[in-house]
mmCIF file of C-alpha atoms in Angstrom:
data_model
loop_
_atom_site.group_PDB
_atom_site.id
_atom_site.type_symbol
_atom_site.label_atom_id
_atom_site.label_comp_id
_atom_site.label_asym_id
_atom_site.label_seq_id
_atom_site.Cartn_x
_atom_site.Cartn_y
_atom_site.Cartn_z
ATOM 1 C CA MET C 872 115.970 89.907 106.685
ATOM 2 C CA LYS C 873 113.727 86.852 106.648
ATOM 3 C CA PHE C 874 110.700 89.020 107.133
ATOM 4 C CA ILE C 875 111.639 91.148 104.138
ATOM 5 C CA LYS C 876 112.229 88.104 101.903
ATOM 6 C CA GLU C 877 108.958 86.523 102.885
ATOM 7 C CA ASN C 878 106.964 89.762 102.436
ATOM 8 C CA LEU C 879 108.837 91.514 99.596
ATOM 9 C CA ASN C 880 105.728 91.819 97.331
ATOM 10 C CA ALA C 881 103.611 93.153 100.132
ATOM 11 C CA LEU C 882 106.339 95.606 101.283
ATOM 12 C CA LEU C 883 106.834 96.919 97.744
ATOM 13 C CA THR C 884 103.154 97.360 97.255
ATOM 14 C CA ILE C 885 102.928 99.299 100.551
ATOM 15 C CA LEU C 886 105.850 101.528 99.555
ATOM 16 C CA PHE C 887 104.279 102.056 96.091
ATOM 17 C CA LEU C 888 100.941 103.082 97.595
ATOM 18 C CA VAL C 889 102.507 105.551 100.059
ATOM 19 C CA LEU C 890 104.855 106.994 97.393
ATOM 20 C CA ILE C 891 102.084 107.492 94.893
ATOM 21 C CA GLY C 892 99.929 109.001 97.641
ATOM 22 C CA ILE C 893 102.628 111.496 98.574
ATOM 23 C CA LEU C 894 103.225 112.438 94.917
ATOM 24 C CA LEU C 895 99.513 113.036 94.486
ATOM 25 C CA LEU C 896 99.443 115.327 97.523
ATOM 26 C CA VAL C 897 102.456 117.303 96.400
ATOM 27 C CA ASP C 898 101.257 118.107 92.834
ATOM 28 C CA PRO C 899 98.253 116.133 91.632
ATOM 29 C CA ALA C 900 97.855 117.746 88.210
ATOM 30 C CA THR C 901 101.508 117.354 87.200
ATOM 31 C CA PHE C 902 101.596 113.796 88.523
ATOM 32 C CA GLY C 903 98.498 112.759 86.513
ATOM 33 C CA ILE C 904 99.819 114.334 83.316
ATOM 34 C CA THR C 905 103.265 112.827 83.889
ATOM 35 C CA ILE C 906 101.776 109.354 84.217
ATOM 36 C CA ILE C 907 99.981 109.828 80.916
ATOM 37 C CA LYS C 908 103.157 111.030 79.206
ATOM 38 C CA VAL C 909 105.178 108.101 80.645
ATOM 39 C CA ALA C 910 102.462 105.684 79.332
ATOM 40 C CA GLY C 911 102.773 107.513 75.968
ATOM 41 C CA ILE C 912 106.511 106.950 75.873
ATOM 42 C CA PHE C 913 105.941 103.285 76.747
ATOM 43 C CA PHE C 914 103.334 102.798 73.922
ATOM 44 C CA ALA C 915 105.511 104.616 71.417
ATOM 45 C CA ALA C 916 108.478 102.420 72.289
ATOM 46 C CA LEU C 917 106.389 99.289 71.855
ATOM 47 C CA GLY C 918 105.206 100.631 68.527
ATOM 48 C CA VAL C 919 108.796 101.285 67.388
ATOM 49 C CA PHE C 920 109.714 97.750 68.458
ATOM 50 C CA ASP C 921 106.837 96.268 66.412
ATOM 51 C CA LEU C 922 107.843 98.284 63.332
ATOM 52 C CA VAL C 923 111.450 97.235 63.639
ATOM 53 C CA LYS C 924 110.309 93.633 64.035
ATOM 54 C CA TYR C 925 108.114 93.967 60.950
ATOM 55 C CA PHE C 926 110.810 95.431 58.705
ATOM 56 C CA ARG C 927 113.507 92.982 59.966
ATOM 57 C CA ALA C 928 111.383 90.013 59.175
ATOM 58 C CA GLU C 929 111.305 88.296 55.753
ATOM 59 C CA PRO C 930 108.422 89.860 53.721
ATOM 60 C CA SER C 931 106.488 86.585 53.600
ATOM 61 C CA GLU C 932 106.797 86.176 57.352
ATOM 62 C CA ALA C 933 105.957 89.811 58.097
ATOM 63 C CA ALA C 934 102.793 89.474 55.991
ATOM 64 C CA LYS C 935 101.521 86.767 58.367
ATOM 65 C CA GLY C 936 101.631 88.988 61.399
ATOM 66 C CA GLN C 937 100.193 92.276 62.489
ATOM 67 C CA SER C 938 103.380 94.046 63.541
ATOM 68 C CA PHE C 939 103.106 96.918 61.072
ATOM 69 C CA SER C 940 99.546 97.954 62.002
ATOM 70 C CA SER C 941 100.261 97.262 65.701
ATOM 71 C CA GLY C 942 103.393 99.378 65.548
ATOM 72 C CA VAL C 943 101.679 102.320 63.853
ATOM 73 C CA THR C 944 98.718 102.129 66.269
ATOM 74 C CA MET C 945 100.969 101.988 69.345
ATOM 75 C CA ILE C 946 103.034 104.951 68.097
ATOM 76 C CA SER C 947 99.891 106.912 67.407
ATOM 77 C CA ILE C 948 98.487 106.182 70.880
ATOM 78 C CA GLY C 949 101.849 107.073 72.388
ATOM 79 C CA CYS C 950 102.099 110.394 70.545
ATOM 80 C CA PHE C 951 98.537 111.196 71.594
ATOM 81 C CA CYS C 952 99.399 110.633 75.228
ATOM 82 C CA ILE C 953 102.672 112.528 74.991
ATOM 83 C CA PHE C 954 101.497 115.611 73.035
ATOM 84 C CA GLY C 955 97.767 115.631 73.878
ATOM 85 C CA SER C 956 97.782 114.871 77.580
ATOM 86 C CA GLY C 957 95.501 117.839 78.261
ATOM 87 C CA TRP C 958 92.570 115.560 77.592
ATOM 88 C CA PHE C 959 93.257 114.078 81.029
ATOM 89 C CA LYS C 960 91.608 116.934 82.892
ATOM 90 C CA ASP C 961 88.554 116.748 80.622
ATOM 91 C CA ALA C 962 88.176 113.045 81.005
ATOM 92 C CA PHE C 963 88.902 113.065 84.684
ATOM 93 C CA PRO C 964 85.358 112.271 85.990
ATOM 94 C CA VAL C 965 85.335 109.101 83.903
ATOM 95 C CA LEU C 966 88.852 108.177 85.067
ATOM 96 C CA ALA C 967 87.832 108.862 88.672
ATOM 97 C CA VAL C 968 84.917 106.396 88.357
ATOM 98 C CA LEU C 969 87.165 103.781 86.897
ATOM 99 C CA TYR C 970 89.703 104.302 89.687
ATOM 100 C CA GLY C 971 86.895 104.073 92.245
ATOM 101 C CA LEU C 972 85.721 100.795 90.687
ATOM 102 C CA PHE C 973 89.288 99.507 90.803
ATOM 103 C CA GLN C 974 89.470 100.421 94.471
ATOM 104 C CA ILE C 975 86.213 98.581 95.112
ATOM 105 C CA LEU C 976 87.704 95.432 93.408
ATOM 106 C CA ILE C 977 90.696 95.736 95.724
ATOM 107 C CA GLY C 978 88.267 95.981 98.652
ATOM 108 C CA PHE C 979 86.550 92.776 97.525
ATOM 109 C CA ARG C 980 89.965 91.040 97.308
ATOM 110 C CA LYS C 981 90.731 92.214 100.818
ATOM 111 C CA ALA C 982 87.314 91.026 101.989
ATOM 112 C CA GLN C 983 88.165 87.578 100.667
ATOM 113 C CA ARG C 984 91.397 87.696 102.658
ATOM 114 C CA THR C 985 89.294 88.558 105.727
ATOM 115 C CA VAL C 986 87.028 85.566 105.176
ATOM 116 C CA ASP C 987 90.059 83.358 104.594
ATOM 117 C CA ALA C 988 91.561 84.622 107.867
ATOM 118 C CA LEU C 989 88.297 83.888 109.701
ATOM 119 C CA ARG C 990 88.159 80.402 108.182
ATOM 120 C CA THR C 991 91.686 79.628 109.200
ATOM 121 C CA GLN C 992 91.021 81.141 112.643
ATOM 122 C CA ASN C 993 93.595 83.886 112.346
ATOM 123 C CA PRO C 994 93.237 86.053 115.462
ATOM 124 C CA LEU C 995 94.076 89.197 113.494
ATOM 125 C CA TRP C 996 91.271 88.777 110.946
ATOM 126 C CA TYR C 997 89.732 92.056 112.084
ATOM 127 C CA LEU C 998 92.719 94.013 110.734
ATOM 128 C CA LYS C 999 92.052 92.595 107.299
ATOM 129 C CA ALA C 1000 88.399 93.503 107.690
ATOM 130 C CA ILE C 1001 89.252 97.071 108.567
ATOM 131 C CA SER C 1002 91.567 97.315 105.519
ATOM 132 C CA ALA C 1003 88.847 95.902 103.277
ATOM 133 C CA GLY C 1004 86.326 98.358 104.711
ATOM 134 C CA ILE C 1005 88.730 101.301 104.122
ATOM 135 C CA SER C 1006 89.208 100.294 100.440
ATOM 136 C CA LEU C 1007 85.517 99.750 99.880
ATOM 137 C CA LEU C 1008 84.557 103.025 101.627
ATOM 138 C CA PHE C 1009 86.981 105.107 99.614
ATOM 139 C CA GLY C 1010 86.071 103.311 96.441
ATOM 140 C CA PHE C 1011 82.393 103.977 96.861
ATOM 141 C CA ILE C 1012 83.037 107.604 97.816
ATOM 142 C CA ILE C 1013 84.978 108.105 94.630
ATOM 143 C CA VAL C 1014 82.443 106.284 92.463
ATOM 144 C CA LEU C 1015 79.486 108.172 93.951
ATOM 145 C CA ASN C 1016 81.188 111.614 93.720
ATOM 146 C CA PRO C 1017 82.942 111.681 90.309
ATOM 147 C CA GLY C 1018 82.086 115.393 90.025
ATOM 148 C CA MET C 1019 84.518 116.375 92.686
ATOM 149 C CA THR C 1020 86.962 118.916 91.381
ATOM 150 C CA PHE C 1021 90.068 117.643 89.640
ATOM 151 C CA MET C 1022 92.442 118.649 92.441
ATOM 152 C CA SER C 1023 90.295 117.583 95.347
ATOM 153 C CA ILE C 1024 89.786 114.048 93.964
ATOM 154 C CA TRP C 1025 93.565 113.638 93.460
ATOM 155 C CA VAL C 1026 94.275 114.906 96.987
ATOM 156 C CA PHE C 1027 91.565 112.556 98.305
ATOM 157 C CA THR C 1028 93.095 109.748 96.329
ATOM 158 C CA GLY C 1029 96.531 110.552 97.613
ATOM 159 C CA VAL C 1030 95.284 110.496 101.266
ATOM 160 C CA THR C 1031 93.445 107.260 100.499
ATOM 161 C CA LEU C 1032 96.550 105.556 99.230
ATOM 162 C CA ILE C 1033 98.707 106.699 102.168
ATOM 163 C CA ILE C 1034 96.106 105.508 104.720
ATOM 164 C CA GLU C 1035 95.809 102.135 102.935
ATOM 165 C CA GLY C 1036 99.570 101.745 102.713
ATOM 166 C CA VAL C 1037 100.139 102.607 106.361
ATOM 167 C CA PHE C 1038 97.289 100.394 107.516
ATOM 168 C CA ASP C 1039 98.533 97.460 105.399
ATOM 169 C CA ALA C 1040 102.025 97.905 106.788
ATOM 170 C CA VAL C 1041 100.718 97.868 110.397
ATOM 171 C CA THR C 1042 98.641 94.770 109.600
ATOM 172 C CA LEU C 1043 101.633 93.029 107.953
ATOM 173 C CA PHE C 1044 103.875 93.734 110.951
ATOM 174 C CA LEU C 1045 101.328 92.756 113.590
ATOM 175 C CA GLN C 1046 100.594 89.580 111.711
ATOM 176 C CA GLN C 1047 104.288 88.741 111.502
ATOM 177 C CA LYS C 1048 104.710 89.293 115.281
ATOM 178 C CA LYS C 1049 101.829 86.914 116.009
ATOM 179 C CA ALA C 1050 103.295 84.195 113.734
#
């Protein structure tokens, strides 16, 4: 129980990575469009909240803020995501490059953890180095191959997330045993 409390964020991140990876392997197209629609619902809800806030405020107070324009903008973005999610397949190469860049940033963060482990003389520093290498390798593969087909890039991304999640879990547990 102590292990779970001390590592709750890491464990939740690992579970999230593996879950998303599995969902991407099962049905990548539906998963991607579902994420866009969920984001659309979120944006629309924020927009409605801003509009309610605007109309509930005193007119002189409401005029000082941007709740009306923010609300209308958020609702518009939300509706676009909900009803126009087909753009996702068309924009996928750009989204793939952005994801790859994000993966590279994660790899750099893991590389810092590797250097931190080396500096603190952690004997398991090499596990962090391997994890950083995996993130950087997959990130660069995605960035350098954005023309991969829609389905293959999502399957590749799913496999990447599962491998990262499993490796991070193994690293976490081995590190805990050494401590």
